[in-house]
Amino acid sequence: MPALFDRDALAAHRARASQEGLFLHEVAVGEVKDRLSMVNRTFTDTAVVAPFPSPWLSAFPEARYLPDDEVLALEPGSCDLLIHGMALHWANDPVGQLIQCRRALRPDGLLIALCLGGETLHELRAALGQAEAEVTGGLSPRVAPMGEIRDLGALLQRAGLALPVADSVPLTVSYRDLWHLMRDMRAMGETNALSDRIRRFTRRTLLDRAGELYAAHFGMPDGRLRATFEFICLTGWAPDESQPRPLRPGSAQARLAEALGTNETKLSD
């Protein structure tokens, strides 16, 4: 089965990214810091998997940084905190990435993974799809598919992580026009790297029509265009005997009705 993403194209796109275009990564850093502030633990060995380490350096200066290669350069049990920063949505094998992260964690070590979710750029996807259908009579993959929160959360359990939690944080950004958005996407290094993408230049008439549709359906009162970026945050722990576990069915020591101070009524069959 062919890979979903062309990793060589992705590397080329990232090489053209600019520091000014990494604002999404700065938002991701803030989200990770917020979640760590609620964890009553001191971590001593942190590793960060990220395509652009610079936004993370000030927040985690002592961390080890490594790229999001398909095989991560992580030794088993080598860290107690692992941050997978804004790269999982480009992984050809996301569950494989999470399994590698779990193996790299010591018992009771924490994984926090931030990536873009399925609502990201849904406006652009809709405008391009309708424009292409009108102009060419067909449809081609132009915006990479991204995972939904429920599916991504399920990957944590498949990877063998305990106490899994997945949550979503939407971010709305406004742009002057479609060309402004596309320039920003290039500056982010987040442009189309699908393996089956169209390899020729997109016709100007298609992009002009997409801009018209975008403005008509997703324009803001001030004339700017709305663009949604959905951050998915995944957290999970390497299994350990010290972690809380659910009780076996029927092992409760008190009735729920007693705890609530109500009368218990048996329903007839």
XYZ file of C-alpha atoms in Angstrom:
269
model
C 0.000 0.000 0.000
C 1.543 3.368 -1.020
C 2.347 5.877 1.701
C -0.200 8.640 2.195
C 2.461 11.357 2.441
C 5.509 12.076 0.319
C 8.168 12.608 2.980
C 10.673 14.052 0.506
C 8.166 16.713 -0.546
C 7.355 17.402 3.095
C 11.050 17.910 3.883
C 11.364 20.329 0.950
C 8.346 22.312 2.137
C 9.692 22.496 5.675
C 13.065 23.689 4.401
C 11.309 26.740 2.924
C 9.450 27.579 6.153
C 10.221 30.854 7.910
C 10.439 31.694 11.596
C 7.495 34.098 11.223
C 5.349 31.258 9.903
C 5.735 29.082 13.007
C 3.050 30.784 15.086
C 1.001 27.565 15.232
C 3.951 25.851 16.904
C 4.134 28.689 19.434
C 0.454 28.122 20.230
C 1.186 24.400 20.625
C 4.003 25.169 23.088
C 1.564 27.190 25.186
C -0.954 24.339 25.181
C 1.677 21.860 26.369
C 2.828 24.196 29.135
C -0.761 24.677 30.327
C -1.266 20.934 30.600
C 2.027 20.361 32.364
C 1.126 23.043 34.909
C -1.731 20.776 36.030
C 0.517 17.730 36.513
C 1.932 17.362 40.004
C 5.200 15.811 38.849
C 8.789 16.864 38.294
C 10.252 15.499 35.075
C 14.002 15.048 34.744
C 14.479 13.619 31.236
C 12.458 15.306 28.499
C 12.533 14.544 24.793
C 10.778 16.610 22.129
C 9.893 15.252 18.690
C 9.334 18.261 16.451
C 10.000 19.323 12.857
C 10.903 22.835 14.061
C 12.650 22.777 17.463
C 13.142 26.555 17.753
C 9.657 27.368 19.157
C 10.153 24.740 21.887
C 13.675 25.688 22.981
C 12.777 28.510 25.353
C 10.086 26.443 27.089
C 12.151 23.240 27.354
C 15.825 24.276 27.180
C 17.099 21.050 28.768
C 15.192 18.728 26.457
C 16.645 16.481 23.780
C 15.289 17.331 20.324
C 14.844 14.920 17.448
C 13.035 15.033 14.094
C 9.770 13.245 13.385
C 11.372 10.528 11.276
C 9.309 7.414 10.655
C 11.753 5.596 12.962
C 12.367 7.848 15.959
C 15.882 8.077 17.408
C 14.703 7.127 20.903
C 16.113 4.429 23.152
C 13.647 2.349 25.197
C 13.029 3.821 28.655
C 15.146 6.881 27.899
C 12.800 9.646 29.125
C 10.019 10.376 31.593
C 8.383 13.143 29.534
C 7.994 12.959 25.772
C 6.431 15.756 23.716
C 5.424 15.019 20.123
C 5.013 18.531 18.744
C 2.963 19.336 15.637
C 4.076 16.424 13.487
C 1.663 13.535 14.016
C -0.714 14.798 11.299
C 2.089 14.194 8.749
C 2.890 10.645 9.919
C 2.277 7.777 7.514
C 1.926 5.513 10.570
C 0.622 7.608 13.489
C -0.040 4.653 15.762
C 3.506 3.457 15.072
C 4.797 6.854 16.184
C 2.837 6.575 19.441
C 4.046 3.016 20.058
C 7.640 4.195 19.651
C 6.921 7.009 22.110
C 5.474 4.595 24.667
C 8.535 2.362 24.423
C 10.803 5.375 24.979
C 9.001 6.284 28.213
C 9.920 4.931 31.609
C 7.096 3.435 33.673
C 4.641 6.202 34.633
C 6.234 8.531 32.081
C 4.024 11.045 30.291
C 3.411 11.552 26.576
C 1.852 14.777 25.275
C 1.244 14.905 21.528
C -0.047 17.999 19.723
C -1.198 17.832 16.115
C -3.694 19.403 13.740
C -7.156 17.837 13.615
C -9.917 17.273 11.093
C -11.514 20.724 11.347
C -8.278 22.375 10.230
C -8.758 24.453 7.063
C -12.203 23.020 6.403
C -13.069 26.345 4.760
C -10.196 26.046 2.288
C -11.046 22.413 1.560
C -14.660 23.306 0.771
C -13.806 26.310 -1.411
C -11.144 24.463 -3.428
C -13.360 21.413 -3.884
C -16.316 23.414 -5.196
C -14.106 25.567 -7.429
C -12.391 22.563 -8.965
C -15.701 20.834 -9.624
C -16.954 23.952 -11.422
C -13.784 24.761 -13.389
C -12.455 21.301 -14.303
C -15.396 19.004 -13.623
C -13.278 16.861 -11.314
C -11.783 16.739 -7.849
C -8.192 16.160 -6.704
C -6.548 15.920 -3.248
C -5.332 19.411 -2.319
C -5.690 19.567 1.478
C -4.337 16.658 3.512
C -6.900 14.661 5.507
C -6.442 15.011 9.253
C -7.662 12.777 12.042
C -10.807 13.330 14.079
C -10.482 13.611 17.839
C -12.238 10.289 18.539
C -10.006 8.376 16.117
C -6.834 10.006 17.391
C -7.817 9.338 21.000
C -8.308 5.663 20.167
C -4.713 5.508 18.915
C -3.478 6.119 22.467
C -5.096 2.896 23.650
C -3.874 0.991 20.592
C -0.359 2.158 21.449
C -0.711 0.720 24.964
C -0.795 4.008 26.859
C -2.690 4.254 30.134
C -5.132 6.958 31.280
C -5.604 8.292 27.722
C -7.151 11.723 27.183
C -7.826 13.580 23.927
C -9.142 17.123 23.687
C -9.575 19.744 20.990
C -8.670 23.440 20.926
C -9.897 25.491 17.923
C -8.038 28.559 16.722
C -9.524 31.035 14.242
C -7.152 33.150 12.137
C -8.192 35.832 9.650
C -6.551 36.506 6.295
C -6.776 39.345 3.809
C -7.548 36.962 0.933
C -6.893 33.437 -0.333
C -3.420 34.385 -1.584
C -2.510 35.661 1.880
C -3.563 32.313 3.396
C -1.599 30.321 0.822
C 1.549 32.373 1.452
C 1.176 31.720 5.168
C 0.797 27.991 4.580
C 4.091 28.002 2.641
C 5.750 29.930 5.468
C 4.512 27.262 7.894
C 5.888 24.398 5.794
C 2.377 22.906 5.818
C 1.535 22.844 2.089
C 0.290 19.783 0.219
C 2.642 16.790 0.515
C 0.174 14.035 -0.357
C 1.727 11.256 -2.417
C -1.098 11.378 -4.975
C -1.229 15.166 -5.239
C -1.454 16.866 -8.628
C 2.121 17.567 -9.777
C 1.340 20.434 -12.178
C 0.682 24.090 -11.408
C -2.892 24.933 -10.425
C -4.741 27.062 -12.966
C -5.196 30.704 -11.984
C -8.890 30.572 -12.928
C -9.429 27.773 -10.383
C -7.745 29.721 -7.593
C -9.620 32.907 -8.466
C -12.926 31.018 -8.299
C -11.882 29.398 -5.002
C -11.165 32.863 -3.601
C -14.627 34.057 -4.626
C -16.314 31.043 -3.024
C -14.202 31.357 0.116
C -15.214 35.013 0.518
C -18.872 34.241 -0.158
C -19.153 31.399 2.361
C -16.502 32.189 4.970
C -15.985 35.923 4.743
C -16.014 37.988 7.936
C -17.866 41.302 8.416
C -14.636 43.244 7.867
C -14.054 41.527 4.515
C -11.274 39.217 5.713
C -11.419 35.430 5.405
C -11.799 33.066 8.355
C -9.479 30.058 8.617
C -9.823 27.393 11.308
C -6.930 25.461 12.817
C -7.914 22.665 15.204
C -5.317 21.526 17.720
C -5.738 17.986 19.026
C -3.929 17.283 22.290
C -3.299 13.636 23.203
C -2.014 12.657 26.627
C -1.216 9.231 27.951
C 1.034 7.539 30.487
C 3.359 4.584 30.222
C 1.695 1.833 32.284
C 2.816 1.451 35.894
C 1.527 -0.441 38.937
C 1.130 2.818 40.865
C -1.561 4.150 38.524
C -5.252 4.028 39.468
C -7.269 1.202 37.947
C -11.028 0.697 37.587
C -12.648 -1.670 40.095
C -13.965 -5.021 38.949
C -17.735 -5.075 38.301
C -19.591 -5.977 41.501
C -16.723 -5.073 43.835
C -18.231 -1.814 45.139
C -18.462 -1.592 48.961
C -21.490 0.756 49.059
C -24.655 1.269 47.077
C -24.981 4.311 44.838
C -28.385 5.086 46.372
C -26.800 5.348 49.832
C -24.115 7.698 48.581
C -26.739 9.920 46.976
C -29.104 9.732 49.952
C -32.022 8.418 47.874
C -34.291 5.388 47.939
C -33.421 2.459 45.699
C -36.236 1.135 43.524
C -36.052 -2.196 41.751
C -37.427 -2.145 38.249
C -39.594 -5.076 37.204
C -38.408 -7.246 34.305
